[in-house]
Amino acid sequence: MLKGKTIIIGLSGGIAVYKACDIIRKLKKQGAEVWVVMTPAAQKFISPLTFRALSENPVITDLFDEKQNNLPVPHIALRNKADLVLVAPATANILGKAANGIADNVLSTLLLSIKCPLVFAPAMNPVMWENKAVQSNLLRLKKNGAKIIYPEKGAVVCGDEGEGRLAEISTIIENVNNILNSKSDLEGVNILITAGATREAIDPIRFISNRSSGKMGYALASCAKTRGANVTLISGPGSLKPPSNVKFVQVVTAQEMHEAVNEHRDRAQVIIMTAAIADYRPRITFMQKLQKRSDSLNLELIKTIDVLDELGKSKNGTYLVGFAAESTNLIENGKEKMQKKNLDLIIINDVSAFEEDHSEVIILDRSGKIEPLPRQEKALIADTILDKIKNTKFASSL
Ligand code: CTP
């Protein structure tokens, strides 16, 4: 999703600088070209060599050493390349310099020279973060048009607790994507997405579920939001953080998923069902914990409602997308589900990729077109699925 974009990562001197390794890896994976600029303090934590290897570009550490970086005027050469500058981690020091126009090292000088979007992801001790000088510098930076990705609460390395931990890497990457891919080709479209596995209780502590992580649904929600859609995400339990600015509805059971979908379906122009909803649930949920009293235990399971099947029976113009989890006869099973559930599009899903960040899918549409996508990140698959929806459902209206 970042193909053709050049991102400059500014590293200032805090312990969180090691997290920049992962940020660079993820940005590169999404196709971005990455250049790294380090302050002298950042170099005390990690050697520039690490970032040279990860970014596959020279690391800029000095304004004046021509031999080192092969760029005669580094801050201007980088400015001309950059689509976005991300300072992560941003210390109190670099925030203060950028807010007050101080240019005394290669990074602070670059920050005064750029015209592209500027993003800070601060990380520091919670007491420093709360300091009035730091907060007023942040306000000034925001007023001048910089974007701040706020730090999170938690324990920091020096033992203090509070706000100051660098934001989650996924949040940083999502923000970068939102800024750089602000194509708004789904502006105002109402999309309902379901994600994750449901849980069907056996007793107060045991349940039947499956391995679906929800990653595909969350990637679709994030991508649709970035492209301007109004997104409602209904999700089974899990550890994923919902993307910002989507309407998030948490459910647990297939029945709750059914009720939530019914509550939100009328407003949706597109419904994408990635959720791995349980097909069966225990007929009886025991009120107390089951005791281990015999060598075998029979559980009677009864069918749950097929939410997508119900949606297909009264579509009223809603564009319906299903996901088929298959391990054999992929195309035949996918086609059969598309017909039976009256879908407009079905994505045949590799069941072995349920918990992975990558997957390999096949897209089938009503015209009989079969599009296998090569194995790739779920975020990229999400973008292609949304392209397909846009080109079929909204070809004339958007
Ligand atoms: N689905 C649903 N309600 C269910 C089960 C599935 O809405 N109780 C939806 C899923 O969200 C998915 C589609 O139906 O979009 C296909 O789900 P899948 O598990 O592949 O197939 P099933 O219809 O459940 O059939 P089977 O398990 O026999 O393959």
Coordinates of C-alpha atoms and ligand atoms in Angstrom, one line a residue:
M1 CA 0.0 0.0 0.0
L2 CA 3.0 2.3 0.2
K3 CA 4.5 1.4 -3.2
G4 CA 6.2 4.4 -4.8
K5 CA 6.3 6.4 -1.5
T6 CA 9.5 7.6 0.1
I7 CA 9.4 7.9 3.9
I8 CA 12.2 9.5 6.0
I9 CA 12.4 8.1 9.5
G10 CA 13.9 10.5 12.0
L11 CA 15.4 8.7 15.0
S12 CA 16.1 10.7 18.2
G13 CA 17.8 9.4 21.3
G14 CA 15.4 7.3 23.4
I15 CA 15.4 3.6 24.4
A16 CA 12.4 3.1 22.1
V17 CA 14.7 3.6 19.2
Y18 CA 15.0 -0.2 18.9
K19 CA 11.3 -0.3 17.9
A20 CA 12.1 1.7 14.8
C21 CA 13.7 -1.5 13.4
D22 CA 10.2 -3.1 13.2
I23 CA 8.6 0.1 11.9
I24 CA 11.2 0.2 9.0
R25 CA 10.6 -3.5 8.3
K26 CA 6.9 -3.1 8.1
L27 CA 7.1 0.1 5.9
K28 CA 9.4 -1.7 3.5
K29 CA 7.1 -4.7 3.4
Q30 CA 4.3 -2.5 2.3
G31 CA 6.6 -1.2 -0.6
A32 CA 7.9 2.1 0.8
E33 CA 11.4 3.3 0.2
V34 CA 12.8 4.2 3.6
W35 CA 15.7 6.6 4.5
V36 CA 16.9 7.0 8.1
V37 CA 18.2 10.1 9.7
M38 CA 19.7 9.8 13.2
T39 CA 20.6 12.4 15.8
P40 CA 23.9 11.9 17.7
A41 CA 21.9 10.7 20.8
A42 CA 20.0 8.0 18.8
Q43 CA 23.4 6.6 17.6
K44 CA 24.3 6.0 21.3
F45 CA 21.5 3.5 21.5
I46 CA 21.8 1.6 18.2
S47 CA 24.5 1.8 15.5
P48 CA 23.5 3.3 12.1
L49 CA 24.7 0.1 10.5
T50 CA 21.6 -1.7 11.7
F51 CA 19.3 0.8 10.0
R52 CA 21.4 0.8 6.9
A53 CA 20.9 -2.9 6.6
L54 CA 17.1 -2.6 7.3
S55 CA 16.4 0.4 5.1
E56 CA 18.9 -0.7 2.3
N57 CA 19.9 3.0 2.0
P58 CA 22.7 5.0 3.5
V59 CA 21.9 6.4 7.0
I60 CA 22.2 10.1 7.4
T61 CA 24.0 11.1 10.6
D62 CA 25.9 14.2 9.6
L63 CA 25.1 17.3 7.7
F64 CA 28.6 18.0 6.6
D65 CA 30.2 14.6 5.8
E66 CA 29.8 14.3 2.1
K67 CA 31.7 11.0 1.8
Q68 CA 29.6 9.3 4.4
N69 CA 26.3 9.8 2.7
N70 CA 26.9 10.7 -0.9
L71 CA 24.3 13.5 -0.7
P72 CA 26.0 16.9 -1.0
V73 CA 23.3 18.8 0.9
P74 CA 21.6 15.9 2.8
H75 CA 18.6 17.8 4.3
I76 CA 17.7 19.3 0.9
A77 CA 18.3 16.1 -1.0
L78 CA 16.1 14.2 1.4
R79 CA 13.4 16.9 1.4
N80 CA 13.1 16.5 -2.4
K81 CA 12.6 12.7 -2.0
A82 CA 10.2 12.6 0.9
D83 CA 6.5 11.9 0.8
L84 CA 6.4 11.9 4.6
V85 CA 8.8 12.4 7.5
L86 CA 8.1 10.2 10.6
V87 CA 10.0 11.0 13.8
A88 CA 9.7 7.8 15.9
P89 CA 10.7 7.8 18.6
A90 CA 10.4 11.5 19.1
T91 CA 12.1 12.7 22.4
A92 CA 11.2 15.8 24.3
N93 CA 14.4 17.4 22.9
I94 CA 13.5 16.9 19.2
L95 CA 9.9 18.0 19.8
G96 CA 11.2 21.2 21.5
K97 CA 13.6 21.9 18.7
A98 CA 11.1 21.4 16.0
A99 CA 8.5 23.5 17.8
N100 CA 10.9 26.4 18.2
G101 CA 12.7 26.3 14.9
I102 CA 16.1 25.2 16.2
A103 CA 18.3 23.5 13.6
D104 CA 21.5 22.2 15.3
N105 CA 21.8 18.6 14.0
V106 CA 20.9 16.8 10.8
L107 CA 17.4 15.8 11.9
S108 CA 16.4 19.1 13.4
T109 CA 17.7 20.8 10.3
L110 CA 15.7 18.4 8.0
L111 CA 12.5 19.1 10.0
L112 CA 12.8 22.8 9.2
S113 CA 13.4 22.1 5.5
I114 CA 10.5 19.8 4.5
K115 CA 7.2 20.5 2.8
C116 CA 5.7 17.1 3.1
P117 CA 3.5 15.8 6.0
L118 CA 5.4 15.6 9.3
V119 CA 4.5 13.0 11.9
F120 CA 5.8 12.6 15.4
A121 CA 5.4 9.5 17.6
P122 CA 6.8 10.7 21.0
A123 CA 8.2 8.3 23.6
M124 CA 9.6 9.4 26.9
N125 CA 9.3 9.1 30.7
P126 CA 5.7 9.9 31.8
V127 CA 6.8 12.8 34.0
M128 CA 8.7 14.3 31.1
W129 CA 5.6 13.8 28.9
E130 CA 3.4 15.7 31.4
N131 CA 5.9 18.5 31.6
K132 CA 4.2 21.8 30.6
A133 CA 7.0 22.8 28.3
V134 CA 6.7 19.5 26.4
Q135 CA 2.9 19.8 26.2
S136 CA 3.1 23.4 24.9
N137 CA 5.7 22.4 22.3
L138 CA 3.3 19.7 21.1
L139 CA 0.4 22.2 20.9
R140 CA 2.6 24.5 18.8
L141 CA 3.7 21.6 16.5
K142 CA 0.0 20.6 16.0
K143 CA -0.9 24.2 15.2
N144 CA 1.9 24.3 12.6
G145 CA 0.3 21.2 10.9
A146 CA 2.3 18.3 12.3
K147 CA 0.5 15.1 13.2
I148 CA 1.1 13.6 16.6
I149 CA 0.7 9.8 17.3
Y150 CA 0.1 9.9 21.0
P151 CA 2.1 7.6 23.3
E152 CA 0.3 4.9 25.2
K153 CA -0.1 4.2 29.0
G154 CA 1.9 1.5 30.6
A155 CA 5.2 0.8 32.4
V156 CA 8.3 2.4 30.9
V157 CA 11.8 1.1 31.0
C158 CA 12.9 3.2 34.0
G159 CA 10.2 1.6 36.1
D160 CA 7.7 4.5 36.1
E161 CA 4.1 4.0 35.0
G162 CA 2.0 6.3 32.9
E163 CA 1.7 7.8 29.5
G164 CA 4.9 7.8 27.5
R165 CA 5.4 4.4 25.8
L166 CA 5.8 4.7 22.0
A167 CA 2.4 4.0 20.3
E168 CA 1.9 0.4 19.0
I169 CA 3.8 -0.2 15.8
S170 CA 0.5 -1.1 14.1
T171 CA -1.0 2.3 15.1
I172 CA 2.0 4.1 13.7
I173 CA 1.8 2.2 10.4
E174 CA -1.9 2.7 10.2
N175 CA -1.4 6.5 10.6
V176 CA 1.3 6.6 8.0
N177 CA -1.0 4.7 5.6
N178 CA -3.9 7.0 6.4
I179 CA -1.9 10.1 5.6
L180 CA -0.2 8.8 2.4
N181 CA -3.2 6.8 1.0
S182 CA -5.9 9.4 1.5
K183 CA -7.6 8.3 -1.7
S184 CA -11.2 8.8 -0.8
D185 CA -12.8 6.6 -3.5
L186 CA -15.2 5.1 -0.9
E187 CA -16.2 8.4 0.6
G188 CA -19.5 8.2 2.4
V189 CA -20.1 4.5 1.6
N190 CA -21.6 2.6 4.6
I191 CA -19.8 -0.7 5.0
L192 CA -20.5 -3.3 7.6
I193 CA -17.7 -5.8 8.3
T194 CA -17.8 -8.9 10.6
A195 CA -14.6 -10.4 11.9
G196 CA -13.0 -13.0 14.2
A197 CA -14.3 -16.2 15.7
T198 CA -17.4 -16.6 17.9
R199 CA -17.4 -18.6 21.2
E200 CA -20.1 -21.0 22.2
A201 CA -20.1 -21.7 25.9
I202 CA -20.0 -25.3 27.3
D203 CA -19.8 -24.2 30.9
P204 CA -18.6 -21.0 32.7
I205 CA -15.0 -21.5 31.6
R206 CA -15.1 -23.6 28.5
F207 CA -16.2 -22.9 25.0
I208 CA -16.2 -24.1 21.4
S209 CA -14.4 -21.7 19.0
N210 CA -12.0 -21.8 16.0
R211 CA -8.6 -20.4 15.0
S212 CA -9.8 -17.3 13.2
S213 CA -7.8 -14.2 14.4
G214 CA -9.9 -11.5 12.8
K215 CA -6.9 -10.1 11.0
M216 CA -8.6 -10.1 7.6
G217 CA -11.7 -8.3 8.8
Y218 CA -9.7 -5.7 10.8
A219 CA -7.5 -5.1 7.7
L220 CA -10.6 -4.5 5.6
A221 CA -12.1 -2.2 8.2
S222 CA -8.9 -0.2 8.4
C223 CA -8.5 0.0 4.6
A224 CA -12.1 1.0 4.0
K225 CA -11.9 3.7 6.6
T226 CA -8.7 5.0 5.1
R227 CA -10.6 5.2 1.7
G228 CA -13.4 7.3 3.2
A229 CA -16.1 4.7 4.0
N230 CA -18.2 4.8 7.2
V231 CA -17.3 1.5 8.7
T232 CA -19.0 -0.6 11.3
L233 CA -16.9 -3.5 12.6
I234 CA -18.7 -6.3 14.5
S235 CA -16.1 -8.6 16.0
G236 CA -15.8 -11.7 18.1
P237 CA -13.4 -11.7 21.0
G238 CA -9.7 -11.3 20.3
S239 CA -6.6 -9.3 21.0
L240 CA -6.6 -7.0 18.0
K241 CA -7.1 -3.3 18.5
P242 CA -9.9 -1.9 16.4
P243 CA -8.8 0.7 13.8
S244 CA -9.4 4.3 14.8
N245 CA -12.7 6.0 13.8
V246 CA -14.7 2.9 13.0
K247 CA -17.9 2.0 14.9
F248 CA -16.9 -1.0 16.9
V249 CA -19.3 -3.6 18.2
Q250 CA -18.0 -6.4 20.4
V251 CA -19.9 -9.7 20.4
V252 CA -19.1 -13.2 21.7
T253 CA -21.6 -15.8 20.4
A254 CA -23.1 -16.6 17.0
Q255 CA -26.4 -15.4 18.3
E256 CA -25.0 -12.1 19.4
M257 CA -23.3 -11.7 16.0
H258 CA -26.7 -12.4 14.4
E259 CA -28.4 -9.7 16.5
A260 CA -25.7 -7.1 15.9
V261 CA -25.7 -7.7 12.2
N262 CA -29.5 -7.4 12.1
E263 CA -29.3 -4.1 14.1
H264 CA -26.8 -2.5 11.7
R265 CA -27.6 -4.1 8.3
D266 CA -30.2 -1.6 7.1
R267 CA -27.7 1.3 6.9
A268 CA -25.1 -0.8 5.1
Q269 CA -24.6 -0.6 1.3
V270 CA -22.0 -3.3 1.5
I271 CA -21.7 -6.1 4.0
I272 CA -18.5 -8.1 4.2
M273 CA -18.7 -11.3 6.3
T274 CA -15.2 -12.4 7.3
A275 CA -16.3 -13.7 10.7
A276 CA -15.8 -17.4 11.3
I277 CA -19.1 -17.9 13.0
A278 CA -19.7 -21.2 14.8
D279 CA -21.9 -23.5 12.8
Y280 CA -22.9 -25.4 16.0
R281 CA -23.3 -24.7 19.7
P282 CA -23.8 -26.9 22.7
R283 CA -27.5 -27.6 23.2
I284 CA -27.0 -27.0 26.9
T285 CA -24.7 -24.6 28.6
F286 CA -23.9 -25.9 32.0
M287 CA -24.3 -23.3 34.8
Q288 CA -21.5 -24.8 36.9
K289 CA -18.1 -26.1 35.8
L290 CA -18.3 -29.6 34.5
Q291 CA -16.5 -32.1 36.7
K292 CA -14.3 -34.9 35.4
R293 CA -16.5 -37.8 36.5
S294 CA -16.4 -40.3 33.7
D295 CA -14.0 -41.6 30.9
S296 CA -16.0 -40.0 28.2
L297 CA -18.3 -37.1 27.8
N298 CA -21.0 -36.5 25.1
L299 CA -21.9 -33.0 24.1
E300 CA -25.0 -32.5 22.0
L301 CA -24.5 -29.7 19.5
I302 CA -27.2 -27.9 17.6
K303 CA -27.0 -25.7 14.5
T304 CA -26.6 -21.9 14.9
I305 CA -28.2 -19.4 12.5
D306 CA -26.3 -18.9 9.3
V307 CA -26.2 -15.1 9.4
L308 CA -25.0 -14.6 5.8
D309 CA -27.6 -17.0 4.4
E310 CA -30.3 -14.9 6.1
L311 CA -28.9 -11.7 4.7
G312 CA -28.9 -13.3 1.2
K313 CA -32.6 -14.0 1.5
S314 CA -33.5 -10.4 1.8
K315 CA -30.7 -8.4 0.2
N316 CA -32.6 -5.2 -0.8
G317 CA -29.8 -4.0 -3.0
T318 CA -27.1 -4.6 -0.4
Y319 CA -23.8 -5.8 -1.9
L320 CA -23.0 -9.1 -0.1
V321 CA -19.5 -10.4 0.3
G322 CA -18.8 -13.8 1.9
F323 CA -15.6 -15.6 2.9
A324 CA -15.3 -19.3 2.3
A325 CA -12.9 -21.1 4.6
E326 CA -11.9 -24.2 2.5
S327 CA -9.3 -26.9 2.6
T328 CA -10.4 -29.0 -0.5
N329 CA -12.3 -28.4 -3.7
L330 CA -11.8 -24.6 -3.3
I331 CA -13.4 -23.3 -6.4
E332 CA -16.4 -25.7 -6.5
N333 CA -17.2 -25.1 -2.8
G334 CA -16.7 -21.4 -3.1
K335 CA -19.1 -21.2 -6.2
E336 CA -21.7 -23.3 -4.3
K337 CA -21.6 -21.0 -1.3
M338 CA -21.9 -18.0 -3.5
Q339 CA -25.0 -19.4 -5.2
K340 CA -26.6 -20.8 -2.1
K341 CA -26.2 -17.7 0.0
N342 CA -27.0 -15.3 -2.9
L343 CA -23.7 -13.4 -2.7
D344 CA -22.2 -10.9 -5.1
L345 CA -18.6 -11.8 -4.3
I346 CA -16.9 -14.6 -2.4
I347 CA -13.3 -14.8 -1.2
I348 CA -11.9 -18.3 -0.9
N349 CA -9.7 -18.3 2.0
D350 CA -6.7 -20.4 2.9
V351 CA -7.6 -22.0 6.2
S352 CA -3.9 -22.5 7.1
A353 CA -3.5 -18.7 7.1
F354 CA -6.1 -18.0 9.8
E355 CA -3.7 -16.7 12.4
E356 CA -1.1 -15.2 9.9
D357 CA -0.5 -11.7 8.7
H358 CA -0.4 -13.0 5.1
S359 CA -2.8 -15.1 3.1
E360 CA -3.5 -16.5 -0.3
V361 CA -7.0 -16.0 -1.5
I362 CA -9.1 -16.5 -4.7
I363 CA -11.8 -13.9 -5.6
L364 CA -15.0 -15.2 -7.4
D365 CA -17.6 -12.9 -8.7
R366 CA -21.1 -13.4 -10.1
S367 CA -20.0 -13.3 -13.7
G368 CA -17.9 -16.4 -13.1
K369 CA -14.5 -14.6 -13.0
I370 CA -11.9 -16.3 -10.9
E371 CA -9.0 -14.2 -9.6
P372 CA -6.3 -15.9 -7.6
L373 CA -4.1 -13.5 -5.7
P374 CA -0.6 -14.4 -4.8
R375 CA 0.4 -14.8 -1.1
Q376 CA 0.6 -11.3 0.4
E377 CA -0.1 -9.2 3.4
K378 CA -3.8 -9.1 4.5
A379 CA -3.7 -5.3 4.2
L380 CA -2.9 -5.6 0.5
I381 CA -5.6 -8.3 0.0
A382 CA -8.1 -5.9 1.7
D383 CA -7.2 -3.1 -0.7
T384 CA -7.7 -5.4 -3.7
I385 CA -11.1 -6.7 -2.4
L386 CA -12.3 -3.1 -1.9
D387 CA -11.1 -2.2 -5.4
K388 CA -13.2 -5.1 -6.7
I389 CA -16.3 -4.0 -4.7
K390 CA -15.9 -0.5 -5.9
N391 CA -15.5 -1.5 -9.5
T392 CA -18.6 -3.8 -9.5
K393 CA -21.0 -2.2 -7.0
F394 CA -20.2 1.5 -7.5
A395 CA -18.7 1.5 -11.0
S396 CA -21.0 4.3 -12.2
S397 CA -21.8 6.2 -9.0
L398 CA -18.4 6.9 -7.3
Ligands
CTP1 N1 -21.4 -17.7 8.0 C1 -22.4 -17.1 8.7 N2 -23.0 -17.7 9.7 C2 -22.7 -19.0 10.1 C3 -21.6 -19.6 9.4 C4 -20.9 -18.9 8.3 O1 -22.8 -15.9 8.3 N3 -23.3 -19.6 11.1 C5 -20.7 -16.9 6.9 C6 -19.2 -16.7 7.1 O2 -19.1 -15.4 7.7 C7 -18.7 -16.7 5.7 C8 -19.6 -17.6 4.9 O3 -20.8 -17.7 5.7 O4 -18.7 -15.4 5.1 C9 -19.0 -19.0 4.7 O5 -18.6 -19.5 5.9 P1 -17.9 -21.0 5.9 O6 -17.5 -21.3 7.3 O7 -16.8 -21.0 4.8 O8 -19.0 -21.9 5.4 P2 -20.4 -22.5 6.0 O9 -21.5 -21.9 5.2 O10 -20.3 -22.4 7.5 O11 -20.3 -24.0 5.5 P3 -19.2 -25.2 5.9 O12 -18.7 -24.8 7.3 O13 -20.0 -26.4 5.8 O14 -18.1 -25.1 4.9

